C-alpha positions as a LaTeX table, in Angstrom:
\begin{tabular}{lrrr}
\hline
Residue & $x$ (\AA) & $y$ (\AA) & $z$ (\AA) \\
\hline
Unk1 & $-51.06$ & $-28.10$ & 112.43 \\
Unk2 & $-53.18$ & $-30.60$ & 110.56 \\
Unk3 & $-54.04$ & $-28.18$ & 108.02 \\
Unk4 & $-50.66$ & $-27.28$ & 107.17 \\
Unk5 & $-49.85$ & $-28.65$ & 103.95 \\
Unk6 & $-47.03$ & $-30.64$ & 104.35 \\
Unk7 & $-44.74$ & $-29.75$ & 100.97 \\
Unk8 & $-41.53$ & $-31.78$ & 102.04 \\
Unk9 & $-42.83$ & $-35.28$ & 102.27 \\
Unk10 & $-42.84$ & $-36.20$ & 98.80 \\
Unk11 & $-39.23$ & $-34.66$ & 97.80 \\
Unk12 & $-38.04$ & $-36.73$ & 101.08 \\
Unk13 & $-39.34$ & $-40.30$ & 99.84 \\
Unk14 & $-38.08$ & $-39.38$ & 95.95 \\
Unk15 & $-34.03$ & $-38.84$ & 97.42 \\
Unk16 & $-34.36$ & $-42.11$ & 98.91 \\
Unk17 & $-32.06$ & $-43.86$ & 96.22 \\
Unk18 & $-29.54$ & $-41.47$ & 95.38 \\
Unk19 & $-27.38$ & $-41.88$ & 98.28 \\
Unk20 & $-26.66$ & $-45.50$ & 97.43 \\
Unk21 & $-26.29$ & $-44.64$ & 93.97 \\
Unk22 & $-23.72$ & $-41.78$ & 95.08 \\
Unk23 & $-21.59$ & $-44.64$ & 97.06 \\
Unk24 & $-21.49$ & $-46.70$ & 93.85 \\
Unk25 & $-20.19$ & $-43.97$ & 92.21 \\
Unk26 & $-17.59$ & $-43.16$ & 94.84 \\
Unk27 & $-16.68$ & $-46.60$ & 95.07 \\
Unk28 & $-16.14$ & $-47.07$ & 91.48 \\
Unk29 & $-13.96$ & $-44.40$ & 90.91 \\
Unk30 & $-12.25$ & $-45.46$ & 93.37 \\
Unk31 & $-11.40$ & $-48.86$ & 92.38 \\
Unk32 & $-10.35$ & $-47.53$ & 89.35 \\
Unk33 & $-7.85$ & $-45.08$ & 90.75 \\
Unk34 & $-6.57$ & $-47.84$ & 93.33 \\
Unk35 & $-6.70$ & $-50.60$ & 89.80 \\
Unk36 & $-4.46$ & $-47.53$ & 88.28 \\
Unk37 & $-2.04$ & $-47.38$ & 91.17 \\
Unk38 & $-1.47$ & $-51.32$ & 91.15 \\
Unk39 & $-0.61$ & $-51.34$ & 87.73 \\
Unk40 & 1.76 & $-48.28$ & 87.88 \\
Unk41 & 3.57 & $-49.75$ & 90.31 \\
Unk42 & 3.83 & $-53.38$ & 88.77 \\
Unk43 & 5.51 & $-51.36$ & 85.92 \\
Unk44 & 7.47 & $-49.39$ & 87.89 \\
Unk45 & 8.63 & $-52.47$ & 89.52 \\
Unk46 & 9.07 & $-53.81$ & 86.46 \\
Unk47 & 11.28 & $-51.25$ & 84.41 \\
Unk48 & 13.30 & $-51.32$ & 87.54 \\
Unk49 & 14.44 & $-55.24$ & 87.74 \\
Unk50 & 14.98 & $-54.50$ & 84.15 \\
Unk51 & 17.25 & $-52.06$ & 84.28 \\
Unk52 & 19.18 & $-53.42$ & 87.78 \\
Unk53 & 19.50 & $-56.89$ & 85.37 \\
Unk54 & 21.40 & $-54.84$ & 82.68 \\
Unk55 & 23.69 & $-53.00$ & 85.41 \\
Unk56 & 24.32 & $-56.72$ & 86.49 \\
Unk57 & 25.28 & $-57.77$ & 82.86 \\
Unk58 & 27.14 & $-54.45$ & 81.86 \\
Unk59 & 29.40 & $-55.12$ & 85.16 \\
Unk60 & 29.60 & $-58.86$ & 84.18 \\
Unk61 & 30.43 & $-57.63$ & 80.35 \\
Unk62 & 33.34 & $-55.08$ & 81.81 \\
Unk63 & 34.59 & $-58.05$ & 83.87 \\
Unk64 & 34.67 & $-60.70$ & 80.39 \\
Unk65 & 36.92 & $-57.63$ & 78.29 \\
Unk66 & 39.05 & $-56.82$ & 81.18 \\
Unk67 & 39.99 & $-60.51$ & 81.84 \\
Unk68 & 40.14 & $-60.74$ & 77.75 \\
Unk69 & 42.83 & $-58.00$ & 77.88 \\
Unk70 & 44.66 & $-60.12$ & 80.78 \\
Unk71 & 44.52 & $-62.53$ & 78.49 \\
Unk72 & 46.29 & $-60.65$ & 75.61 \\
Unk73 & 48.62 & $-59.40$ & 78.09 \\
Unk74 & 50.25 & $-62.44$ & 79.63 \\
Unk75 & 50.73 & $-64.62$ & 76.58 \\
Unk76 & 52.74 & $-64.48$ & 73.37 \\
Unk77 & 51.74 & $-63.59$ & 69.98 \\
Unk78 & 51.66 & $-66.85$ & 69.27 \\
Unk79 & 49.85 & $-68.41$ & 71.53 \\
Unk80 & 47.18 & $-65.92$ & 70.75 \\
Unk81 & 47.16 & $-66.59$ & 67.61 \\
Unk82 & 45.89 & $-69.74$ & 67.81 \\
Unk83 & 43.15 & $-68.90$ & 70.17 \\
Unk84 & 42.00 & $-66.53$ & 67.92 \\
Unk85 & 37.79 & $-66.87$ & 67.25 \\
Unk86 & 38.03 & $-68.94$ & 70.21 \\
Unk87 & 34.89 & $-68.46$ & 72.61 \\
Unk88 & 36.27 & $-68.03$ & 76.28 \\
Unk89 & 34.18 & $-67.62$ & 79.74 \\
Unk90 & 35.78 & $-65.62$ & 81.84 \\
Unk91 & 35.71 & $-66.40$ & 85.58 \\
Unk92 & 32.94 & $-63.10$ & 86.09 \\
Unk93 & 30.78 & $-65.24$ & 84.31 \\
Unk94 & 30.94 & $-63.29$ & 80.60 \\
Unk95 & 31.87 & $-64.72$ & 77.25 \\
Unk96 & 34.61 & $-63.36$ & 75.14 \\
Unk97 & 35.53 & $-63.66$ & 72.08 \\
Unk98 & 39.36 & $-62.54$ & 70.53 \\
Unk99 & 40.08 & $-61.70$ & 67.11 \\
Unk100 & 43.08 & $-59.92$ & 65.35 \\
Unk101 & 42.18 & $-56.67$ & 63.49 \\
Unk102 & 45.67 & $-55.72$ & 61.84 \\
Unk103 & 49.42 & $-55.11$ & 63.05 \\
Unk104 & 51.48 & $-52.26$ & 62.07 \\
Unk105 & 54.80 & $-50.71$ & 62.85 \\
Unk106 & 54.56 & $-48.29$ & 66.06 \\
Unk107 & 55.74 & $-44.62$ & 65.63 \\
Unk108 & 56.48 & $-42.82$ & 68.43 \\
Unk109 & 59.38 & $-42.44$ & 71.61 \\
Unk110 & 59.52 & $-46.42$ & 73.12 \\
Unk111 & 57.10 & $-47.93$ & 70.83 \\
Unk112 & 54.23 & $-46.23$ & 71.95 \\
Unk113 & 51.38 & $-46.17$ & 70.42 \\
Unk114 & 50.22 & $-43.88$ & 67.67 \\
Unk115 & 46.88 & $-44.16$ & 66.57 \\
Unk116 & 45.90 & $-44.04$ & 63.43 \\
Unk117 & 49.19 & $-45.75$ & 63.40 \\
Unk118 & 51.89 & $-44.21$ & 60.90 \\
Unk119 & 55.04 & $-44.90$ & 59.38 \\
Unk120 & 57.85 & $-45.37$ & 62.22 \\
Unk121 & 60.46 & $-43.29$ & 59.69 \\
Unk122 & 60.95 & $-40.25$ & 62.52 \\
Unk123 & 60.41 & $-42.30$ & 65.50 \\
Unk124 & 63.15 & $-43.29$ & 67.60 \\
Unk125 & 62.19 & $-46.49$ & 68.48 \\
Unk126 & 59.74 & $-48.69$ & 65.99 \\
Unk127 & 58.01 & $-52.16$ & 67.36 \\
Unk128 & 54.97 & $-54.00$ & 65.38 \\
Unk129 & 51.53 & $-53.32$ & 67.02 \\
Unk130 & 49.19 & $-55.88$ & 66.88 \\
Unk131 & 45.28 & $-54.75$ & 66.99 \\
Unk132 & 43.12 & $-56.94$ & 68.89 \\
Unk133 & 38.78 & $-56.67$ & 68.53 \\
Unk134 & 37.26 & $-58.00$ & 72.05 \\
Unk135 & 33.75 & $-58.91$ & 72.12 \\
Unk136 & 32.50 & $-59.54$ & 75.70 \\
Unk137 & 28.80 & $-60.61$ & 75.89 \\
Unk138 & 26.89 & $-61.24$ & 79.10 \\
Unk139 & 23.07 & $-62.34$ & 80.09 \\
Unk140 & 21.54 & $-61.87$ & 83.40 \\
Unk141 & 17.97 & $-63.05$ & 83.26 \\
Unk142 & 16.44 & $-61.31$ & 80.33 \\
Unk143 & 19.14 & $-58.35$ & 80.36 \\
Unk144 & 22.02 & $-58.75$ & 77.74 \\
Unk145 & 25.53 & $-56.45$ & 77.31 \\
Unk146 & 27.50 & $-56.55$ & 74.20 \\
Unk147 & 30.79 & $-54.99$ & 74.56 \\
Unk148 & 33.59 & $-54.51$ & 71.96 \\
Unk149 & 36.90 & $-53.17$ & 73.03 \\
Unk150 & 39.88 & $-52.42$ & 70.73 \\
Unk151 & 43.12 & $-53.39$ & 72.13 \\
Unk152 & 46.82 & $-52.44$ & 71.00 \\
Unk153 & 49.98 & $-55.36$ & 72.00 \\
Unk154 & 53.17 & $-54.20$ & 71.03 \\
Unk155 & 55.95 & $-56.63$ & 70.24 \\
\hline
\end{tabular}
């Protein structure tokens, strides 16, 4: 056996180094993919408060413009009036704001409303509808809801 040539003891001493540079490789792909994941799921995260905080202020908003139309409800023309352009918070937390578009006769059986409203001259019953704008704005953290609601009173 000594004077076999031994033809594999060179290639074994050359291969010495690529396994650790093969588990640097490994490793750095894989801190890349894990650096990836991280991030995609911060933003994930992210996009979700986001859009749970504008839910939150959309309800809050609905809440402002429903207690707005309370508002319009319960009291007289004048005492509306002179409120007008009057910032209000509402008890769900939203701001409101009130202001009087235009008034016109009602057409229609009762005083119903008619929009676009019309003339009341074949109605049975006519009644003066007043058009109220209602801007309800809320905030929750970053999130903000703007909502504008037209409103008919008849009186």
């Amino acid at each position: 056996m000594n004077g076999l040539p031994n033809i594999y003891k060179n290639d074994y001493k050359s291969d010495k180094g690529v396994a650790l540079l093969a588990v640097f490789v490994v490793m750095i792909i894989g801190l890349i993919l894990a650096a990836l994941c991280f991030y995609l799921i911060s933003r994930g995260n992210q996009t979700y408060q986001a859009s749970k905080n504008y839910a939150k202020a959309i309800n809050t908003a609905q809440g402002g413009a429903e207690e707005a139309v309370m508002f319009i409800e319960k009291n007289s023309f004048d005492s509306i009036e002179y409120q007008l352009g009057t910032e209000k918070t509402a008890t769900s937390g939203a701001k409101y704001l009130i202001w009087r578009v235009f008034w016109n006769n009602l057409s229609g059986f009762g005083g119903a409303p008619v929009f676009p409203p019309v003339s009341g001259a074949y109605s049975g019953v006519a009644g003066t509808g007043v058009y109220y704008l209602v801007h309800s704005q809320a905030t929750v953290k970053s999130s903000q809801a703007d909502l504008y609601v037209m409103y008919m009173k008849g009186y």
